[in-house]
XYZ file of C-alpha atoms in Angstrom:
527
model
C -19.860 -33.117 1.158
C -19.698 -28.922 3.268
C -16.314 -27.627 4.399
C -14.952 -27.992 7.650
C -13.243 -25.215 8.930
C -11.791 -26.128 13.145
C -9.044 -24.669 15.304
C -6.532 -26.870 16.894
C -5.718 -25.588 19.873
C -4.947 -22.601 18.126
C -2.579 -19.526 19.935
C -0.865 -16.126 19.198
C 1.187 -14.053 20.741
C 2.097 -10.386 20.234
C 5.862 -9.568 20.014
C 5.834 -7.801 22.880
C 5.197 -11.378 24.384
C 1.276 -11.293 25.652
C -0.711 -14.378 24.434
C -3.670 -12.778 22.110
C -5.568 -16.210 23.017
C -4.898 -19.746 24.448
C -5.380 -22.703 22.896
C -8.547 -21.906 20.544
C -9.990 -25.222 20.159
C -13.215 -24.642 18.245
C -15.205 -26.156 15.117
C -17.518 -23.549 12.896
C -20.335 -25.195 10.378
C -20.545 -24.510 7.387
C -22.946 -21.938 7.272
C -22.983 -17.567 8.130
C -21.491 -17.370 11.451
C -21.036 -13.285 12.954
C -17.664 -13.417 15.045
C -17.694 -10.751 17.681
C -15.575 -9.443 20.281
C -14.146 -6.277 22.119
C -11.410 -4.476 19.945
C -8.074 -5.847 20.528
C -9.209 -9.780 21.984
C -7.719 -10.524 18.653
C -10.580 -10.718 15.814
C -8.925 -9.350 12.631
C -5.856 -11.550 13.828
C -7.942 -15.113 14.299
C -8.984 -13.721 9.913
C -5.479 -13.996 9.285
C -4.112 -16.566 11.106
C -7.597 -18.250 8.973
C -6.751 -17.019 6.370
C -2.756 -17.935 6.206
C -1.865 -14.320 6.690
C 0.308 -14.980 9.852
C 0.919 -18.034 11.722
C -0.035 -19.272 14.824
C 2.393 -19.647 18.175
C 1.233 -22.803 17.864
C -1.523 -24.931 17.134
C -2.667 -25.416 13.705
C -5.657 -23.924 11.016
C -7.862 -26.933 9.413
C -9.323 -27.318 6.268
C -10.323 -29.129 4.021
C -11.386 -26.670 1.740
C -10.982 -23.559 -0.220
C -10.613 -19.904 0.914
C -10.683 -16.667 0.797
C -10.196 -13.641 2.009
C -11.355 -9.452 2.505
C -9.020 -7.570 4.710
C -10.393 -4.581 7.235
C -7.593 -2.488 5.195
C -7.456 -2.234 2.034
C -4.328 -0.042 2.081
C -2.870 0.990 -1.967
C 0.496 -0.684 -0.870
C -0.795 -4.411 0.337
C -3.497 -3.730 -2.806
C -2.015 -2.291 -5.784
C -4.143 -2.220 -8.461
C -7.919 -3.742 -9.284
C -6.906 -7.432 -8.793
C -5.031 -7.417 -6.283
C -8.365 -5.653 -4.167
C -10.209 -8.307 -5.739
C -7.617 -11.108 -5.097
C -7.200 -11.596 -8.324
C -3.961 -10.613 -9.767
C -2.161 -14.204 -9.006
C -4.579 -16.117 -10.980
C -4.823 -13.288 -13.791
C -0.662 -13.314 -13.518
C -0.778 -17.883 -14.598
C -3.403 -17.217 -16.983
C -0.827 -14.872 -19.055
C 2.379 -17.924 -18.168
C 0.009 -20.162 -19.738
C -0.615 -17.318 -22.583
C 2.987 -16.852 -22.827
C 4.076 -20.668 -22.875
C 3.882 -22.196 -19.385
C 3.757 -25.086 -19.863
C 4.040 -24.890 -15.558
C 1.618 -27.649 -13.471
C 1.716 -25.345 -10.467
C -0.166 -22.120 -12.928
C -3.046 -24.836 -14.325
C -3.748 -25.911 -10.692
C -4.066 -22.556 -9.949
C -6.371 -21.671 -12.747
C -8.306 -25.072 -11.705
C -11.708 -23.883 -13.923
C -11.561 -20.149 -13.754
C -9.845 -19.641 -17.940
C -13.304 -16.573 -18.108
C -11.511 -14.647 -14.801
C -10.724 -12.069 -16.361
C -14.588 -11.954 -18.563
C -15.595 -11.855 -15.356
C -13.368 -9.245 -13.514
C -14.778 -7.039 -16.714
C -18.249 -7.723 -16.422
C -17.948 -7.352 -12.019
C -16.756 -3.940 -12.466
C -19.398 -2.807 -14.875
C -21.744 -4.030 -12.837
C -20.176 -1.735 -10.393
C -20.392 1.187 -12.285
C -17.020 1.091 -13.040
C -15.813 1.149 -16.113
C -13.077 3.302 -16.250
C -11.418 0.817 -14.238
C -9.147 -2.698 -15.523
C -7.248 -5.139 -13.910
C -4.010 -3.204 -13.454
C -5.780 0.595 -12.617
C -3.470 1.456 -8.542
C -5.817 1.524 -6.612
C -4.736 4.879 -4.731
C -6.834 7.359 -6.533
C -10.075 4.639 -5.747
C -12.209 6.280 -2.515
C -12.617 3.321 0.550
C -15.939 2.350 -0.415
C -14.440 1.506 -4.444
C -11.938 -0.490 -2.988
C -14.220 -2.181 -0.250
C -16.980 -2.570 -3.502
C -13.928 -4.358 -5.408
C -12.480 -6.656 -3.416
C -16.236 -8.191 -1.973
C -17.183 -8.833 -5.709
C -13.582 -11.027 -5.940
C -14.879 -12.512 -2.812
C -18.312 -13.582 -4.778
C -16.262 -14.662 -7.970
C -13.850 -16.400 -5.816
C -15.894 -20.027 -5.747
C -14.037 -20.774 -2.100
C -15.656 -23.234 0.122
C -14.900 -20.952 3.051
C -15.345 -16.972 3.072
C -13.441 -14.589 5.719
C -14.592 -10.927 5.286
C -12.947 -8.562 8.433
C -16.326 -5.592 8.294
C -16.924 -5.485 4.657
C -19.528 -2.717 5.292
C -16.890 -0.506 6.154
C -17.563 2.417 3.716
C -20.310 1.802 1.850
C -23.231 3.707 2.182
C -26.765 2.738 2.678
C -27.654 1.064 -1.595
C -24.209 -0.988 -1.150
C -25.209 -2.119 2.182
C -28.246 -3.596 0.669
C -25.973 -5.018 -1.639
C -24.189 -6.720 0.609
C -26.372 -8.369 2.536
C -28.227 -9.858 -1.086
C -25.077 -11.679 -1.851
C -24.869 -12.702 2.320
C -28.685 -14.250 1.906
C -26.949 -15.830 -1.845
C -23.465 -17.518 -0.866
C -23.860 -21.251 -0.390
C -20.956 -22.283 0.745
C -19.249 -20.798 4.549
C -18.680 -17.429 5.453
C -17.243 -15.994 8.661
C -18.539 -12.375 8.316
C -16.471 -10.093 11.581
C -18.399 -7.314 11.836
C -19.975 -5.139 14.649
C -22.498 -3.420 12.184
C -25.780 -4.718 14.309
C -27.579 -4.499 10.546
C -25.304 -6.360 8.899
C -25.420 -8.850 11.886
C -29.032 -9.671 11.160
C -28.451 -11.681 8.514
C -26.849 -14.281 10.463
C -27.217 -17.912 11.411
C -25.340 -17.663 14.123
C -22.541 -15.788 15.862
C -19.428 -16.493 17.721
C -18.043 -14.784 20.653
C -14.755 -14.386 20.747
C -12.974 -13.147 24.616
C -10.303 -13.923 26.707
C -12.431 -16.681 27.726
C -11.794 -18.194 24.738
C -14.706 -18.517 21.832
C -18.158 -19.466 22.439
C -21.228 -20.082 20.223
C -24.678 -18.542 20.112
C -27.122 -19.366 17.973
C -29.074 -17.271 15.881
C -28.736 -14.124 14.821
C -27.706 -10.440 16.248
C -30.874 -10.066 18.127
C -31.827 -13.264 19.784
C -27.131 -13.234 20.158
C -28.282 -9.826 22.720
C -30.650 -10.853 24.058
C -29.408 -14.500 25.730
C -26.696 -12.608 26.068
C -28.441 -10.037 28.388
C -29.464 -13.020 30.419
C -26.387 -14.871 30.794
C -24.795 -11.758 32.884
C -27.886 -10.909 34.525
C -27.031 -14.592 35.413
C -23.362 -13.970 35.892
C -23.432 -10.424 37.622
C -26.426 -12.054 40.372
C -23.608 -15.641 40.480
C -21.127 -12.926 41.115
C -22.877 -11.004 43.931
C -23.674 -14.346 46.078
C -20.197 -14.552 45.182
C -19.129 -11.044 47.747
C -21.779 -12.244 50.371
C -20.764 -16.239 50.671
C -16.854 -15.042 50.995
C -17.952 -12.888 53.784
C -20.419 -14.382 55.666
C -16.780 -17.096 55.483
C -14.502 -14.372 56.307
C -16.248 -13.480 59.114
C -17.511 -17.122 60.191
C -13.256 -17.485 59.854
C -12.240 -14.475 62.101
C -15.219 -15.507 64.593
C -13.726 -19.590 64.626
C -9.821 -17.697 65.060
C -10.923 -15.545 68.124
C -11.990 -18.570 70.175
C -9.420 -20.882 69.378
C -7.597 -18.097 70.932
C -9.502 -17.547 73.490
C -8.722 -21.298 73.812
C -5.671 -21.789 74.092
C -5.442 -17.959 75.906
C -7.738 -20.548 78.578
C -6.163 -23.175 78.522
C -2.547 -21.265 78.743
C -3.948 -19.954 82.337
C -5.516 -22.661 83.858
C -1.898 -25.253 83.237
C -0.081 -22.393 85.261
C -2.420 -21.666 88.077
C -3.220 -26.046 88.544
C 1.113 -25.866 89.123
C 1.991 -27.865 86.636
C 5.711 -28.915 85.660
C 7.449 -26.655 83.415
C 7.944 -29.435 80.621
C 4.059 -30.434 79.865
C 3.711 -26.473 79.387
C 5.778 -25.974 77.271
C 4.872 -29.578 75.140
C 1.232 -27.641 75.275
C 2.509 -24.402 74.518
C 4.623 -26.343 71.390
C 1.697 -28.394 69.815
C -0.409 -25.335 70.438
C 1.822 -23.277 68.670
C 1.421 -26.290 65.488
C -1.923 -25.908 65.769
C -2.452 -22.633 65.458
C -0.328 -22.351 62.852
C -2.134 -25.044 60.728
C -5.270 -23.690 61.083
C -4.431 -20.638 59.944
C -1.957 -22.260 57.210
C -5.966 -23.746 56.308
C -7.206 -20.323 56.843
C -5.154 -18.351 53.923
C -5.983 -21.451 52.098
C -9.769 -21.085 52.770
C -9.376 -16.999 51.555
C -7.264 -17.635 48.522
C -9.905 -19.809 47.571
C -12.629 -17.397 47.648
C -10.348 -14.889 46.237
C -10.244 -16.862 42.868
C -14.144 -18.353 43.843
C -15.174 -14.312 43.613
C -12.563 -14.146 41.159
C -13.350 -16.308 38.175
C -17.470 -15.123 38.415
C -15.955 -11.358 37.676
C -14.241 -12.692 34.882
C -17.891 -13.593 33.384
C -18.849 -10.388 33.635
C -18.940 -7.045 31.409
C -16.878 -5.181 32.309
C -18.595 -2.127 32.982
C -19.180 0.409 29.937
C -16.725 2.668 28.494
C -16.946 6.043 29.840
C -15.297 8.984 28.238
C -14.703 11.783 30.553
C -16.614 15.436 28.759
C -13.956 18.628 28.405
C -15.891 21.428 30.228
C -14.946 23.968 26.746
C -17.642 21.774 24.325
C -21.240 23.034 26.132
C -22.796 26.173 23.401
C -25.279 27.899 23.664
C -28.127 28.269 21.232
C -28.204 31.123 18.914
C -24.293 30.874 18.239
C -23.072 30.963 15.360
C -20.662 28.198 14.185
C -20.439 27.559 10.982
C -21.837 29.177 7.767
C -20.979 28.393 3.717
C -22.449 30.334 1.222
C -22.361 28.548 -2.092
C -20.107 26.177 -1.425
C -19.139 24.190 -4.158
C -16.501 21.478 -3.449
C -13.218 19.782 -5.089
C -14.970 16.584 -5.513
C -18.607 15.075 -5.121
C -21.422 16.918 -5.205
C -21.061 19.310 -8.876
C -24.175 21.774 -6.697
C -23.471 24.465 -4.613
C -24.009 23.575 -1.076
C -25.506 26.264 1.524
C -25.154 26.071 5.428
C -25.917 28.148 8.282
C -24.881 25.725 11.744
C -25.905 27.867 14.633
C -25.641 26.024 18.314
C -25.779 22.852 19.561
C -26.827 21.403 16.364
C -26.887 18.083 15.285
C -27.251 16.425 11.813
C -26.474 13.812 9.556
C -23.606 13.796 6.292
C -25.388 11.313 4.404
C -25.987 10.747 0.758
C -24.259 7.606 -2.103
C -20.365 7.213 -2.312
C -18.691 9.681 -4.552
C -21.494 12.441 -3.095
C -18.784 14.376 -0.737
C -19.354 13.631 2.329
C -16.315 13.187 3.717
C -15.172 15.821 0.501
C -17.170 17.930 2.550
C -16.167 17.346 6.664
C -12.001 18.243 5.321
C -12.666 21.470 3.177
C -14.850 22.550 6.483
C -12.032 20.502 8.541
C -9.314 23.256 6.593
C -8.143 20.178 5.207
C -8.820 20.975 1.670
C -10.231 23.944 -0.204
C -13.411 24.500 -1.863
C -13.213 24.849 -5.791
C -15.960 28.247 -5.185
C -18.109 29.868 -2.153
C -17.659 31.431 0.817
C -16.723 28.784 4.319
C -16.632 31.012 7.439
C -15.630 28.915 10.869
C -16.534 30.795 14.375
C -15.641 27.261 16.646
C -13.216 25.328 17.202
C -13.760 22.543 15.500
C -12.363 18.789 15.870
C -11.734 16.425 12.649
C -11.284 12.696 12.577
C -11.212 11.737 9.416
C -12.194 7.335 8.508
C -8.476 6.143 9.445
C -7.771 8.095 12.394
C -5.328 6.315 14.589
C -2.831 5.507 11.555
C -1.185 8.615 11.094
C 2.036 8.171 13.908
C 2.574 4.853 14.403
C 5.289 5.041 16.597
C 2.873 8.103 18.852
C 1.638 5.720 21.952
C -1.794 6.813 23.037
C -0.506 8.710 26.103
C 2.038 10.799 23.403
C -1.003 11.434 22.074
C -2.658 12.753 24.349
C -0.533 15.041 25.345
C 0.336 16.749 21.849
C -3.220 17.750 22.066
C -2.934 19.178 25.754
C -0.210 19.181 27.345
C -0.597 20.823 30.470
C -2.113 17.915 31.848
C -0.843 15.618 34.160
C 0.619 11.868 32.745
C -1.511 10.496 35.701
C -5.275 11.843 35.047
C -4.375 11.530 31.022
C -3.143 7.912 31.886
C -6.603 6.965 34.310
C -9.388 8.855 31.357
C -7.419 6.298 28.467
C -7.916 3.527 31.480
C -12.015 4.877 30.974
C -11.762 3.820 27.118
C -10.626 -0.642 27.877
C -6.920 1.245 27.183
C -4.552 0.676 30.236
C -1.584 -0.503 30.859
C 1.347 -1.317 29.209
C -1.317 -0.310 26.119
C -1.505 3.020 26.938
C 3.196 3.387 26.132
C 2.694 1.381 23.697
C 3.363 2.634 19.324
C -0.513 2.664 18.412
C 0.250 1.009 15.353
C 0.113 -1.983 18.118
C -3.023 -0.654 18.684
C -6.194 -2.229 17.458
C -8.232 -0.231 14.833
C -11.355 0.893 17.926
C -8.442 1.950 19.855
C -6.610 3.704 17.284
C -10.768 5.910 17.414
C -10.632 5.797 20.429
C -7.187 7.644 21.084
C -8.026 9.476 18.024
C -11.215 10.796 19.573
C -9.653 11.583 23.329
C -6.869 13.130 22.184
C -8.862 16.161 20.601
C -12.278 15.657 23.374
C -8.900 16.335 26.027
C -7.465 18.617 23.764
C -6.382 22.165 25.710
C -9.465 24.154 23.763
C -12.200 21.429 23.178
C -14.017 21.180 20.168
C -17.847 22.985 19.906
C -18.075 20.967 15.778
C -16.263 18.131 15.935
C -17.026 16.122 11.879
C -17.372 12.389 12.462
C -16.496 10.982 9.204
C -17.860 7.245 9.831
C -16.097 6.772 13.693
C -18.437 3.535 13.894
C -15.667 1.683 11.762
C -13.521 0.179 13.881
C -15.240 0.634 17.204
C -16.454 -2.883 18.728
C -19.785 -3.275 19.886
C -19.709 -2.213 23.601
C -17.495 0.777 22.144
C -20.010 1.652 19.727
C -22.207 1.702 22.417
C -20.293 3.878 25.024
C -19.378 6.375 21.902
C -23.164 6.632 21.201
C -23.228 7.350 24.937
C -20.985 9.891 24.205
C -22.331 11.608 21.466
C -25.290 11.667 23.394
C -24.426 13.843 26.348
C -21.758 15.915 23.625
C -23.306 19.395 24.104
C -21.238 20.571 21.158
C -21.914 20.842 17.332
C -21.601 18.207 15.255
C -21.803 16.811 11.391
C -21.210 13.521 10.869
C -20.866 11.002 8.112
C -21.918 7.192 8.463
C -24.287 4.382 7.314
C -24.994 2.211 9.713
C -29.163 3.732 10.688
C -28.707 2.290 13.932
C -25.752 4.675 15.043
C -27.470 7.734 13.792
C -30.845 6.736 15.604
C -29.502 6.452 18.239
C -26.631 9.448 18.925
C -29.951 12.164 19.053
C -29.641 14.252 15.828
C -32.015 16.598 14.471
C -34.567 15.499 12.784
C -33.436 17.132 8.726
C -30.183 16.467 7.560
C -27.659 18.022 5.045
C -28.075 15.683 1.961
C -25.704 15.234 -1.160
C -25.987 13.704 -4.799
C -23.711 13.034 -6.752
């Protein structure tokens, strides 16, 4: 019988006390499920809870089968060896203890039927063209793509009932992404895929969205989800406008009723005085009138609060405004301005052939090629982070470089401090406003950036460069889409379409590259 994965009133609070989500009650059917949601809503935290890598504040995760988890960040400190990356370190350690004479029942339970784990890992590494590696090889020297491929291969070898894969297409080239799609199709168990990769999400059976309102399931792949979501949002927007119009009408009617009541009270008091009624009777009438007016005010306040609550509830169902980056005024590049010259440039590693490139004006090129061809290395050389092996490099413009892990440095610095470090003359209030337009507002703008999501850190890093005192005229982006949610990715696409400087971008997401209006010819590197 297929294993079910259930959330039983699951809640999680962040170290600052903020509730990330509360009382999640949900059952995941054993199929291929894509989990989507905004940056910071808690997708990766939910993945760690499902995998038992974190403890909930309350509630529980219930799974009647085994689970294998591939994290989004595969850093060497957490995964120091190839065996750890593949999720097989405990299994191989148990096999080693048994080979040394262990009779511990826990070791035999852990191994189960997987006595050929060493051979299977060896075959997997050979199939990945990583024959130079073995189980004990340190991972610090491996590229992001190599680490990702090994971790995914461990998932396919796990024989688990459920896989939880957090952004599995990060760092994978086009060939490896196609291979990932084929492996997803062959997987026989349950699979929870946390991803913003629209191409990958086309190959799931259902989309589940995590939002502040909880979890909601949409049947079908990403295209169907996007269609359903658009229709749903149109309905929510219409309902919000209807609630606002109704609230205005009710408020106007309440005001008219209060004015009529006030006129009646005033008329009654005048008639009482003119009719020469006793002071005692006038006082009683006045008390009754004031008591009636007090009750009317209370009812009016309650009605107003109810109207405001209906508008707030309707507004909460609507998607917030698209995030916006305010482009720096110094970034436009005039046609013909010489930006970059690469003359017979040889990279320190990656492509062995010399690179020739003259970039002038606001040209926009994609740098493509398989993993290991030197795409990231080229950007680092242009940014001055690495020296070329030989050849000549001349840059004639202000350069900004965002690597694949932008925002992971200086984890104790807040978003506001990151922006202030690049531009000390802009008032803090204006920097906060710019961050708020990116969805990073209030306490999140001043907390240590290590507490932000990967997508939020990427947005902060990008804002720090674009709002710098000397704004860039050449923007080097190394897989900027890796950690962004779908809404933020679309906002980034919109911003890059408006950016008027020169651009070199590395990405394996064809939908992203198509959306940012690149020049038809790009720069392709070979291994």
